[in-house]
Short mmCIF file of C-alpha atoms in Angstrom, two decimals:
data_model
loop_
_atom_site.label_atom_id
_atom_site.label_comp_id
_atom_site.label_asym_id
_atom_site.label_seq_id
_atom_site.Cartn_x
_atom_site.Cartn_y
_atom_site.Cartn_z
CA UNK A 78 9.31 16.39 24.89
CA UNK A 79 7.58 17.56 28.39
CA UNK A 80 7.43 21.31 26.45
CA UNK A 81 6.04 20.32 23.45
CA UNK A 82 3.04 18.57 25.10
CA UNK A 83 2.81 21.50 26.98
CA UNK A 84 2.80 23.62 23.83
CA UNK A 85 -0.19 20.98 22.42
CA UNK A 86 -2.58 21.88 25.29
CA UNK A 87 -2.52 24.98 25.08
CA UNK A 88 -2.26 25.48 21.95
CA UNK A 89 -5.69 23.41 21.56
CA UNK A 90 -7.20 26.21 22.45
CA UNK A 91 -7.31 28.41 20.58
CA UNK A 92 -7.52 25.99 17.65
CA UNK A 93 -10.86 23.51 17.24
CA UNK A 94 -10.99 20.47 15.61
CA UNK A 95 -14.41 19.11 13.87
CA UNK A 96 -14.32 15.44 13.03
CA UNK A 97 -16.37 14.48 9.97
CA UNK A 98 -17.74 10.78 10.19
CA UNK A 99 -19.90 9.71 7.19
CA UNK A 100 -22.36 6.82 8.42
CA UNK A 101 -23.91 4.31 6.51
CA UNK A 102 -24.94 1.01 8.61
CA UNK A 103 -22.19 1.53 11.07
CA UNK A 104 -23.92 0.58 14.18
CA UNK A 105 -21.46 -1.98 15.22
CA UNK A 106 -18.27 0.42 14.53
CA UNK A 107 -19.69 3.61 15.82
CA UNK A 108 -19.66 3.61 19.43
CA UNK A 109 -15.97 2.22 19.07
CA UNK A 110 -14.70 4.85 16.81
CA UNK A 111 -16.61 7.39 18.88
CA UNK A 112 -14.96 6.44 22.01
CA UNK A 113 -11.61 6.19 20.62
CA UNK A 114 -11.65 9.22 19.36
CA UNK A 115 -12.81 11.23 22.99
CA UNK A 116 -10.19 9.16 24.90
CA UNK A 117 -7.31 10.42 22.10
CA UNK A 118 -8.41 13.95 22.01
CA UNK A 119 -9.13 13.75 25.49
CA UNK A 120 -5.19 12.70 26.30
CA UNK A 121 -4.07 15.20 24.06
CA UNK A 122 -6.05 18.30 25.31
CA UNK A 123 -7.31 19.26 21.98
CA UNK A 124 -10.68 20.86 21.95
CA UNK A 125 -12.77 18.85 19.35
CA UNK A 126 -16.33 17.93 18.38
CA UNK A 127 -17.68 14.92 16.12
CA UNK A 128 -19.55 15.51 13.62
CA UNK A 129 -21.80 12.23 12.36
CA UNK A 130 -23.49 12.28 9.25
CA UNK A 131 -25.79 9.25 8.86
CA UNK A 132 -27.28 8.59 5.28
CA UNK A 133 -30.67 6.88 6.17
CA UNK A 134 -28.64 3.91 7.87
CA UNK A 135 -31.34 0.88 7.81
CA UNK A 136 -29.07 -0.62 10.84
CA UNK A 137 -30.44 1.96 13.46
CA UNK A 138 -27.02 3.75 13.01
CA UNK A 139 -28.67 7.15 14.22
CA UNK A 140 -30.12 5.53 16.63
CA UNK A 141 -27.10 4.49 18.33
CA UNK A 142 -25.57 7.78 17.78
CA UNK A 143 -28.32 9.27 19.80
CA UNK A 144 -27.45 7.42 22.21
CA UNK A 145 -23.64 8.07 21.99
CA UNK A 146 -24.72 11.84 22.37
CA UNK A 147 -26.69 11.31 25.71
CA UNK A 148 -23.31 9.63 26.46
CA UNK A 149 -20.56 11.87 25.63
CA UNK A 150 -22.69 15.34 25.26
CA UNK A 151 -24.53 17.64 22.77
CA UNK A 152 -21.68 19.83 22.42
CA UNK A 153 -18.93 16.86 21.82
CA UNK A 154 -21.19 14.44 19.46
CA UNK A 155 -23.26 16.30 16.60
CA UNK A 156 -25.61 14.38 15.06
CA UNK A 157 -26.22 15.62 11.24
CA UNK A 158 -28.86 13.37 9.34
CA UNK A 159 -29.80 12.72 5.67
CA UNK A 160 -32.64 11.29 4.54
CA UNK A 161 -30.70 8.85 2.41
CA UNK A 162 -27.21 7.86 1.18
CA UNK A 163 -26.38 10.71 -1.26
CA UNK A 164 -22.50 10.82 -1.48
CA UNK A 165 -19.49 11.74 -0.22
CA UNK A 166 -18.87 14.92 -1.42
CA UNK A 167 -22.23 17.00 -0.47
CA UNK A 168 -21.79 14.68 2.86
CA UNK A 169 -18.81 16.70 3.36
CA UNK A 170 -20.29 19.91 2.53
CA UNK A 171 -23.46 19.79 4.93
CA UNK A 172 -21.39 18.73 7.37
CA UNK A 173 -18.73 21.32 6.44
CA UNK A 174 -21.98 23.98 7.30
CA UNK A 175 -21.82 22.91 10.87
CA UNK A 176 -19.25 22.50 11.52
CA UNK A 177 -17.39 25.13 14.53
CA UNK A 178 -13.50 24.22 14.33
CA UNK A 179 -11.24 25.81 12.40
CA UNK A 180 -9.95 22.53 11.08
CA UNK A 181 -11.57 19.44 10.03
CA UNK A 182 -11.03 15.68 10.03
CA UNK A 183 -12.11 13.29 7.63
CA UNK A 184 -11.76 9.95 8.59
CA UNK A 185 -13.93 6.67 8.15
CA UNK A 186 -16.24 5.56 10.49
CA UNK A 187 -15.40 1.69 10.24
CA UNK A 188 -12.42 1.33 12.59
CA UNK A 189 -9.71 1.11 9.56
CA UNK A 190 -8.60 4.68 10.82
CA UNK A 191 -7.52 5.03 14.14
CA UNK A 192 -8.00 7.77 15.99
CA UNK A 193 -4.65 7.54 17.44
CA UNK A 194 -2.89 8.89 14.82
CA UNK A 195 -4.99 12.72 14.57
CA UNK A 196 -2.09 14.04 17.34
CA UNK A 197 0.40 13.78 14.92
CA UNK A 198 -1.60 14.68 12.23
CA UNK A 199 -2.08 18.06 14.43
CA UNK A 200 1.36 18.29 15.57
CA UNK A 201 2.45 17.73 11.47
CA UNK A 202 0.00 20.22 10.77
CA UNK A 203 1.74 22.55 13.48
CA UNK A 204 5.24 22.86 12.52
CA UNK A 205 4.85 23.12 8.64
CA UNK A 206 1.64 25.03 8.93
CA UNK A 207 0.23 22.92 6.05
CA UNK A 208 -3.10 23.63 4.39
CA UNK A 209 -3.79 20.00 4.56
CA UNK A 210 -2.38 16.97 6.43
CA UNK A 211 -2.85 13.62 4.94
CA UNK A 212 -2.79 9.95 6.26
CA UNK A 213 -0.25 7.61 3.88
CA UNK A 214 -0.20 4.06 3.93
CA UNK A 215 2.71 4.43 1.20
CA UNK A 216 5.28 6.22 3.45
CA UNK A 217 7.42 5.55 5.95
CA UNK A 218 5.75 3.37 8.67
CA UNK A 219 2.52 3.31 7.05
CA UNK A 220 1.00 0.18 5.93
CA UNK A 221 -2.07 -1.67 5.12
CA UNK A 222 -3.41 -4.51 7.29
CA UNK A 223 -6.44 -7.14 6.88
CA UNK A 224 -6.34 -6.60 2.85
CA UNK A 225 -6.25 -9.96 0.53
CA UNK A 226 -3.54 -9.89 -2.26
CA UNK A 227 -6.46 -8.60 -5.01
CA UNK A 228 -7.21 -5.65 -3.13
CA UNK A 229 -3.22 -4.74 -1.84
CA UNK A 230 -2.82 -5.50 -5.96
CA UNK A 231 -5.60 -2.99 -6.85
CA UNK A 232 -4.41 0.19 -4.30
CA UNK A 233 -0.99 -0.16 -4.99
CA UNK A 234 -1.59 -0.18 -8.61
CA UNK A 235 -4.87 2.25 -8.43
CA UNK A 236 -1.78 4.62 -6.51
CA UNK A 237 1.18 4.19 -9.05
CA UNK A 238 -0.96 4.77 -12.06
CA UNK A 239 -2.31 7.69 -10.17
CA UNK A 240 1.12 8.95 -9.66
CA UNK A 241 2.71 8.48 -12.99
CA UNK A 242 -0.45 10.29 -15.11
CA UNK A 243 -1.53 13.09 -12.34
CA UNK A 244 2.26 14.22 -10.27
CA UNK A 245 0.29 14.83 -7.54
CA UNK A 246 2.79 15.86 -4.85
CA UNK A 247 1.61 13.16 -2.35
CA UNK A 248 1.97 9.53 -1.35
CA UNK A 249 -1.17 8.27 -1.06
CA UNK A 250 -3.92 9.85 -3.23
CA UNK A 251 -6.70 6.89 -2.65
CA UNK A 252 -6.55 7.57 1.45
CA UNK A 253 -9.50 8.80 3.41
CA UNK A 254 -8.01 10.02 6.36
CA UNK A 255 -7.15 13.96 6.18
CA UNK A 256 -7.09 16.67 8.56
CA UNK A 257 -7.83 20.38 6.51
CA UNK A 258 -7.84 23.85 7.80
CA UNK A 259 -11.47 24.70 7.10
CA UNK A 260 -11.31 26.99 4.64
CA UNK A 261 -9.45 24.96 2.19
CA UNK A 262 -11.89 22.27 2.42
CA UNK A 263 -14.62 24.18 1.66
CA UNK A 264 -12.89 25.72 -1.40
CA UNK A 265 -11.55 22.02 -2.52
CA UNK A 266 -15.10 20.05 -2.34
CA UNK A 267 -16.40 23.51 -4.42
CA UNK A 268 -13.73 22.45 -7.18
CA UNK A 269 -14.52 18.91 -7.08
CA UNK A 270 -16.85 17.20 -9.15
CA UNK A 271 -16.45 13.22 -8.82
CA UNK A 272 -17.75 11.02 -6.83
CA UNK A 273 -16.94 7.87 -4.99
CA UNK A 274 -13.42 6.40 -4.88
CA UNK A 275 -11.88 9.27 -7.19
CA UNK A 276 -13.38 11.89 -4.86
CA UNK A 277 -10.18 11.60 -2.54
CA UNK A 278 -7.98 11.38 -5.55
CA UNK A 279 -9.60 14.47 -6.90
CA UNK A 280 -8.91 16.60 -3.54
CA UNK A 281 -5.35 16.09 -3.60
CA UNK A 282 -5.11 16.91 -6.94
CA UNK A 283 -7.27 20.26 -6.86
CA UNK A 284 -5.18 21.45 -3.88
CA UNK A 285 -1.76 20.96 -5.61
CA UNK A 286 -3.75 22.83 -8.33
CA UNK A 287 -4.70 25.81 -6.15
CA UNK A 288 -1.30 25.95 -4.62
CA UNK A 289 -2.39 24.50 -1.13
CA UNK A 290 0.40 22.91 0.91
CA UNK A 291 0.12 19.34 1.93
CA UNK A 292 2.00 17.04 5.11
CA UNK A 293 1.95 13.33 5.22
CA UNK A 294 1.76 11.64 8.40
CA UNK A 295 2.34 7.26 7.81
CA UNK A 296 -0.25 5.43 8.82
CA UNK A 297 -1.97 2.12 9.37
CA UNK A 298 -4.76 1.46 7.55
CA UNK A 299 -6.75 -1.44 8.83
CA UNK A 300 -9.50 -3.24 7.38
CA UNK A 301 -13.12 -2.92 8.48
CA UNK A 302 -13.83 -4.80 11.69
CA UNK A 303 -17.39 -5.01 10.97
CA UNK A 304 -19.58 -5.36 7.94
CA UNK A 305 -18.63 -5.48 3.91
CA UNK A 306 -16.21 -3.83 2.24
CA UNK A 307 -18.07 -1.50 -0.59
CA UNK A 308 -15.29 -1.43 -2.79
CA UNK A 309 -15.99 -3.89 -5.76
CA UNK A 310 -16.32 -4.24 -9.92
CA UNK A 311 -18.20 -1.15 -10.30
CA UNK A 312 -15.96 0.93 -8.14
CA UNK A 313 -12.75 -0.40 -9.71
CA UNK A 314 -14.01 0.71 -13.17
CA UNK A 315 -15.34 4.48 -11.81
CA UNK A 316 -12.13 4.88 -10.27
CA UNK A 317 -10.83 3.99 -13.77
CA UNK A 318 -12.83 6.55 -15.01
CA UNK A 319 -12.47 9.24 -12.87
CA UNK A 320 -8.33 9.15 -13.09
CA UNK A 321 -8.62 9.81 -17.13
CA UNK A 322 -11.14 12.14 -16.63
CA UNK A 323 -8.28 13.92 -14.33
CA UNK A 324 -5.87 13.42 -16.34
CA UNK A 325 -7.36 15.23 -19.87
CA UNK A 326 -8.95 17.99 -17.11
CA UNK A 327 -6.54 19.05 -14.96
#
């Protein structure tokens, strides 16, 4: 075990690690995430940097990630702004553009993924030498935590109907939380063209399509700590949506 933590540190450096986090009124979840995620890379001796993409947060988001950067450095915290909330996706792809590593991190910035979990994501990544690693609540020890019966109903059955129509070749399609060699991102958010919920669903999909390799790593996926959920009606019925427009497409 003492060799293969060896192996991790030094192997960290020669491989960098740029962690995507999408902002929109986050201020109260930020510096937590942020400093969760420099004490786990920091233990592990992977060299990293954190990539934070605010949308125009009317919280003072940026603000406080301005001040995370005095904090933790100008080389470690990255701070990436949009004039306004414009997506997922093309949030991935500008901050695909600066991003240095030679693998990227998606994860949300609202404390429901934790940080600890991105050395075995690595490690996964490691021994299979996977294209793509990614989180699953639907394996193993994963699990979800904090989620009323309505929404447990809706991913579980958002997943198996998702399963059954697309034969993905994965777990847990819905996840956010997804560690890709660089490269392969940037060709999967080319391919992809929906947005919102079915944006995940669409990159797992696309990369079984292209003949990418994935790894699952379980997880546990824990509910926001602070401020609202954005999943509701409207979201439900894009997802809907989205998955037949997968299905007669791909």
């Amino acid at each position: 075990m003492a060799s293969r933590r060896g192996n991790a540190k030094t192997g960290g450096q020669s491989d960098k690690y740029s962690v995507l986090l999408p902002t929109y009124n986050e201020r109260e979840n930020l510096p937590l995430i942020v400093w969760l995620l420099v004490k786990y890379f920091g233990e592990s001796g992977y060299n990293y940097e954190i990539i934070v993409i605010d949308d125009g947060s009317p919280d003072g988001t940026l603000q406080i990630a301005e001040q995370l950067q005095k904090i933790y450095g100008a080389d470690k915290i990255l701070l990436r702004p949009r004039a306004k909330k414009l997506g997922l996706g093309t949030a991935y792809i500008h901050g695909i553009k600066h991003a240095s590593g030679n693998f990227v991190i998606i994860m949300d910035a609202d404390l429901s993924h934790h940080p600890k979990f991105i050395p075995q994501f690595i490690e996964k990544q490691k021994e299979g030498g996977y294209d793509m690693v990614s989180g699953t609540r639907y394996r193993g020890d994963g699990g979800v935590y904090g989620w009323d019966l309505r929404r447990k109903l809706i991913s579980r059955g958002a997943n198996f109907v998702t399963q059954v129509l697309l034969r993905p070749g994965a777990s847990d399609l819905t996840g956010s939380f997804r560690l890709y060699k660089k490269e392969v991102l940037e060709k999967l958010v080319e391919q992809c063209v929906s947005k919102g919920y079915v944006f995940q669903m669409e990159m797992i999909v696309r990369a079984r399509q292209l003949g990418f390799t994935i790894g699952e790593v379980p997880i546990s996926f824990v509910d926001r700590v602070y401020g609202e959920s954005k999943l509701g009606g409207n979201e439900i019925v894009s997802f809907l949506k989205g998955l037949l427009t997968l299905f007669a497409t791909t």
